Amino acid sequence: MPTPPAPETLRPELDVLTTPVAWSDEEGAIVGCNAAFSRWLGVGARRLMGWPLAGLDGGEGRLADAMGRLDATDAPLRLRRSRLRYADGEECFADVWLSRREDGGWLLEAHPVDEFPGDDPALLLPSALSASLKGLAHELRNPLAGLKGAAQLLARRFDADTQGDSRELVAMIGSEVERLTALVDRLLTPAPPRPHTPLNIHAVLERVLRLAESDAGWAVRLVRDYDPSLPEFDGDADRLMQAVWNLVRNAIEAGAANVTLRTRAEHAVRIADAVHPIALRLEISDDGRGVPEELTERLFLPLVSGRAEGSGLGLALAQQVAREHRGSLAYRSRPGHTVFTLLLPMHVEESPE
């Protein structure tokens, strides 16, 4: 059996770190780690030398997959709630950052967590909500079919001498049943996402402002603060318009007298686990009542609303649209000053030299 290589000479600043760190050569074999890493895994540093970095995976294969996808020019990848262990040792749990070294190897940085409860409930919520909505839609199909049939029978019993109001009410029942049936069908068989195409964000915002002007009239002052130098980027204009309109409408319904749409370019932006060279920063600010304190921690959850007549789906949809564009949606709020910030990465083609 070949003798494992001796550990690489550690830089003092790494060995004194309390964060576990290990690195490998370009073949993926571990060639070094700091003392915190060996203590955390419960194995001596010399035993780790030569062991495949991907072999530390607790059985899910996420680490090997990430190593295969990570290029030298890529930003570090974050693997949430990863299971790591040496051979048949005890499993250790951590959020892992993985990056490429200049020599072609990999660097692994582990941020241990105290427990590993399984799937993150926040990640399960969208699928659970989708399943619930589909179940509800399925149950609604039969009563809607019954209502439609009853409306059709009533319409046949009315003749030309029947009062116009009655005929109009029956026609309204029929049209509303048709609308609800179409909504149920969309819940059960949603349309696939459309491919992204080049768009001008300011054209999208102008569509939103036209809706706002017709909805609020002169009651709200709408302010444009655009950066005209922003380039086009790939996205779904209709979905973005729907997301921004939900944010603007929330501001109007919160009693705002002034709503401002501000666009800027932001460089070297980290969104989730990736760093993007350039991103659009879109801010929707208002001087309304602000976000109720009791909703601050669950504002983006579906069916959560600060208004009795609200559906609680607007912000959840806006956040979903942000994720569809590899972006993020966040906010800060106090009475009289609320700002929702939408960050969207923009891919800009480099001009040939």
XYZ file of C-alpha atoms in Angstrom:
353
model
C 0.000 0.000 0.000
C 1.597 3.336 -0.986
C 2.534 5.744 1.764
C 0.262 8.805 1.775
C 1.987 12.101 1.062
C 2.955 14.338 3.926
C 0.646 17.288 4.523
C 1.458 20.505 2.691
C 3.125 23.169 4.786
C 0.345 25.181 6.366
C 0.220 28.911 6.268
C -0.031 30.157 9.855
C -3.148 32.202 9.119
C -4.998 29.039 8.026
C -3.902 26.840 10.908
C -5.156 29.300 13.522
C -8.588 29.532 11.879
C -11.484 27.955 13.750
C -13.245 27.356 10.409
C -12.441 23.893 8.998
C -10.562 24.191 5.685
C -9.117 21.510 3.383
C -7.714 21.539 -0.144
C -6.847 19.054 -2.867
C -4.661 18.758 -5.941
C -6.002 18.819 -9.500
C -6.780 15.081 -9.266
C -9.060 15.712 -6.308
C -6.807 14.113 -3.652
C -6.498 15.960 -0.344
C -3.049 17.500 0.052
C -3.643 19.781 3.027
C -6.013 20.863 5.780
C -5.914 23.036 8.857
C -6.089 21.747 12.409
C -9.742 22.749 12.733
C -10.682 20.494 9.819
C -9.044 17.370 11.220
C -10.483 18.051 14.698
C -13.951 18.580 13.242
C -13.904 15.290 11.289
C -12.225 13.481 14.173
C -9.318 12.124 12.124
C -5.612 12.968 12.043
C -4.363 15.212 9.242
C -1.901 12.566 7.956
C -4.694 10.026 7.487
C -6.572 12.532 5.331
C -3.649 13.038 2.958
C -4.320 11.402 -0.388
C -7.973 10.728 0.457
C -10.335 11.883 -2.327
C -11.980 15.155 -1.413
C -15.196 13.869 -3.007
C -14.861 10.782 -0.796
C -15.777 12.902 2.210
C -19.342 13.159 0.906
C -21.847 11.484 3.194
C -23.437 9.552 0.348
C -25.484 12.075 -1.634
C -22.875 12.749 -4.336
C -23.378 16.526 -4.149
C -19.708 17.232 -3.518
C -18.462 15.234 -6.514
C -21.109 16.823 -8.722
C -20.102 20.331 -7.607
C -16.412 19.594 -8.202
C -17.229 18.435 -11.723
C -19.208 21.591 -12.509
C -16.913 24.158 -10.923
C -14.603 25.939 -13.332
C -11.526 27.971 -12.393
C -13.282 31.200 -13.335
C -16.479 30.415 -11.413
C -17.444 31.989 -8.126
C -17.420 29.676 -5.078
C -20.365 27.301 -4.793
C -22.319 26.895 -1.598
C -23.661 23.462 -0.681
C -26.196 23.913 2.080
C -26.515 21.349 4.861
C -23.937 18.905 3.524
C -23.023 15.620 5.220
C -19.281 14.918 5.428
C -17.377 12.014 6.977
C -14.076 10.161 6.689
C -14.441 6.468 5.728
C -16.975 4.952 8.147
C -16.580 7.641 10.775
C -19.263 9.797 12.304
C -21.142 12.140 9.999
C -20.537 15.863 10.411
C -22.907 18.479 9.060
C -22.014 21.854 7.566
C -22.709 24.479 4.969
C -19.817 23.987 2.528
C -18.141 26.561 0.262
C -16.233 25.006 -2.641
C -13.869 26.893 -4.962
C -11.026 26.208 -7.421
C -7.391 26.871 -6.591
C -4.953 28.515 -8.957
C -3.070 25.209 -9.389
C -6.256 23.441 -10.565
C -7.157 21.861 -7.238
C -10.154 22.541 -5.006
C -10.559 24.413 -1.721
C -13.276 23.334 0.722
C -14.418 25.551 3.579
C -16.915 24.072 6.063
C -19.223 26.032 8.351
C -20.482 23.414 10.839
C -24.102 23.350 11.953
C -25.236 21.986 15.295
C -27.929 19.735 13.916
C -29.212 18.432 10.615
C -33.009 18.349 10.634
C -33.308 17.143 7.047
C -34.980 19.145 4.313
C -35.249 22.854 4.938
C -38.970 23.670 5.494
C -38.538 26.934 3.578
C -37.412 24.928 0.550
C -40.274 22.465 0.929
C -42.935 25.175 1.197
C -43.303 25.944 -2.547
C -43.793 22.270 -3.443
C -46.141 21.733 -0.481
C -48.180 24.779 -1.465
C -48.289 23.608 -5.077
C -49.526 20.179 -4.010
C -52.203 21.750 -1.786
C -53.403 24.058 -4.549
C -53.588 21.174 -7.009
C -55.601 19.152 -4.526
C -57.970 22.066 -3.982
C -58.287 22.621 -7.738
C -59.132 18.964 -8.263
C -61.876 19.113 -5.606
C -63.339 22.276 -7.159
C -63.797 20.749 -10.597
C -66.997 18.807 -9.794
C -68.936 21.642 -8.092
C -67.898 24.020 -10.858
C -69.203 21.590 -13.466
C -72.477 21.400 -11.537
C -72.776 25.188 -11.378
C -72.072 25.452 -15.089
C -74.764 22.925 -15.934
C -77.294 24.650 -13.651
C -76.573 28.036 -15.234
C -77.065 26.582 -18.702
C -80.427 25.053 -17.701
C -81.598 28.362 -16.227
C -80.577 30.219 -19.376
C -82.691 27.862 -21.533
C -85.799 28.466 -19.385
C -85.663 32.194 -19.961
C -87.398 33.429 -23.080
C -87.397 36.786 -24.745
C -90.114 38.036 -22.353
C -88.033 37.379 -19.259
C -86.762 40.465 -17.517
C -83.362 41.594 -18.747
C -81.891 41.745 -15.253
C -82.514 38.053 -14.681
C -80.938 37.070 -17.983
C -77.957 39.274 -17.199
C -77.490 37.682 -13.772
C -77.605 34.170 -15.230
C -75.085 35.178 -17.906
C -72.831 36.596 -15.183
C -72.977 33.327 -13.258
C -71.984 31.459 -16.416
C -69.069 33.761 -17.220
C -67.718 33.634 -13.654
C -67.917 29.847 -13.631
C -65.984 29.795 -16.919
C -63.330 32.064 -15.408
C -62.957 29.908 -12.297
C -62.801 26.751 -14.435
C -59.969 28.259 -16.503
C -58.128 29.172 -13.268
C -58.520 25.621 -11.957
C -57.195 24.233 -15.237
C -54.130 26.472 -15.000
C -53.457 25.265 -11.440
C -53.673 21.618 -12.505
C -51.681 21.997 -15.729
C -49.514 25.127 -15.437
C -47.955 26.508 -18.585
C -44.214 25.769 -18.930
C -41.851 28.714 -18.391
C -41.122 30.677 -21.523
C -37.538 31.111 -22.763
C -35.947 34.400 -21.764
C -35.431 37.032 -24.457
C -33.598 40.387 -24.486
C -35.583 43.110 -22.747
C -35.274 46.745 -21.712
C -36.136 47.036 -18.029
C -37.345 50.610 -18.457
C -39.908 49.521 -21.051
C -41.183 47.022 -18.473
C -41.375 49.717 -15.792
C -43.255 52.076 -18.088
C -45.943 49.417 -18.571
C -46.231 49.137 -14.789
C -46.490 52.895 -14.361
C -49.272 53.118 -16.925
C -51.219 50.577 -14.880
C -50.480 52.499 -11.689
C -51.607 55.793 -13.212
C -54.919 54.314 -14.322
C -55.393 52.588 -10.949
C -54.417 55.399 -8.573
C -55.088 58.431 -10.748
C -53.841 61.665 -9.184
C -53.824 60.240 -5.651
C -50.231 58.997 -5.924
C -47.139 60.733 -7.308
C -45.093 58.289 -9.399
C -41.399 59.163 -9.718
C -38.961 57.775 -12.292
C -35.270 57.642 -11.322
C -33.754 55.632 -14.174
C -30.180 54.940 -15.227
C -30.466 55.234 -19.040
C -27.100 53.522 -19.585
C -28.351 50.121 -18.375
C -27.961 47.454 -21.073
C -30.610 44.988 -22.154
C -30.569 41.570 -20.512
C -32.387 38.274 -20.982
C -35.614 37.784 -19.073
C -39.365 37.361 -19.214
C -40.839 40.839 -19.611
C -44.388 39.785 -18.730
C -43.354 38.007 -15.527
C -41.159 40.904 -14.450
C -43.983 43.350 -15.146
C -46.322 41.242 -13.012
C -43.796 41.148 -10.138
C -43.083 44.892 -10.189
C -46.779 45.730 -10.535
C -47.497 43.688 -7.386
C -44.864 45.704 -5.495
C -46.146 49.049 -6.769
C -49.771 48.126 -6.056
C -48.831 47.098 -2.507
C -47.247 50.509 -2.021
C -50.381 52.261 -3.282
C -52.622 50.155 -1.055
C -50.361 50.934 1.927
C -51.409 54.571 1.631
C -48.321 55.907 -0.162
C -48.468 59.436 -1.544
C -45.168 58.993 -3.419
C -43.792 55.890 -5.140
C -40.326 55.931 -6.741
C -38.874 53.420 -9.205
C -35.063 53.624 -9.222
C -32.699 51.622 -11.450
C -28.927 51.350 -11.127
C -26.127 49.007 -12.187
C -24.256 47.261 -9.395
C -20.929 45.481 -9.834
C -19.550 42.306 -8.220
C -22.877 41.381 -6.622
C -23.338 38.184 -4.627
C -26.788 36.671 -5.074
C -27.332 33.447 -3.127
C -24.290 31.266 -3.870
C -22.929 33.103 -6.921
C -21.078 36.346 -7.586
C -22.165 38.223 -10.724
C -19.972 40.826 -12.484
C -22.926 43.159 -12.994
C -26.522 43.205 -11.836
C -29.564 45.418 -12.085
C -30.625 47.003 -8.814
C -34.290 48.000 -8.992
C -35.722 49.774 -5.959
C -39.416 50.443 -5.410
C -39.700 52.908 -2.523
C -42.758 54.524 -0.976
C -43.837 56.676 1.964
C -46.769 54.514 3.040
C -47.561 52.849 6.343
C -44.768 50.288 6.056
C -44.737 46.543 6.734
C -46.577 45.519 9.921
C -44.079 44.342 12.530
C -45.881 41.037 13.062
C -45.328 40.125 9.381
C -41.635 40.965 9.037
C -40.363 37.374 9.339
C -42.980 35.759 7.099
C -43.818 38.489 4.631
C -42.857 36.463 1.531
C -44.776 33.339 2.535
C -47.855 32.598 0.413
C -51.257 33.563 1.843
C -49.703 36.067 4.280
C -51.176 39.556 3.960
C -51.390 42.684 6.075
C -54.795 43.573 4.604
C -58.090 41.819 5.276
C -58.935 41.894 1.564
C -55.450 40.873 0.409
C -54.729 37.469 -1.143
C -51.205 37.170 0.252
C -49.886 35.933 -3.084
C -48.394 39.124 -4.581
C -45.079 39.137 -2.722
C -44.698 35.355 -2.953
C -45.126 35.648 -6.720
C -42.658 38.556 -6.933
C -40.053 36.524 -5.078
C -40.687 33.546 -7.360
C -40.151 35.740 -10.430
C -36.871 36.977 -8.936
C -35.718 33.382 -8.486
C -36.717 32.527 -12.058
C -34.230 35.228 -13.143
C -31.486 33.989 -10.723
C -32.095 37.140 -8.693
C -33.303 38.087 -5.224
C -35.947 40.240 -3.593
C -35.442 41.916 -0.225
C -36.887 44.859 1.667
C -36.410 47.315 4.510
C -39.284 49.151 6.075
C -40.373 51.636 8.682
C -43.486 53.821 8.753
C -43.086 56.422 6.029
C -40.206 54.694 4.236
C -40.344 51.239 2.647
C -37.949 49.984 -0.034
C -38.212 46.703 -1.916
C -34.993 45.844 -3.759
C -34.927 43.515 -6.742
C -31.455 42.324 -7.806
C -31.218 40.692 -11.235
C -27.931 39.498 -12.787
C -27.218 40.892 -16.248
C -24.968 39.103 -18.729
C -23.062 41.653 -20.775
C -21.159 40.502 -23.853
C -17.515 41.552 -23.833
C -16.463 43.521 -26.896
C -13.660 41.891 -28.906
C -10.255 43.496 -28.535
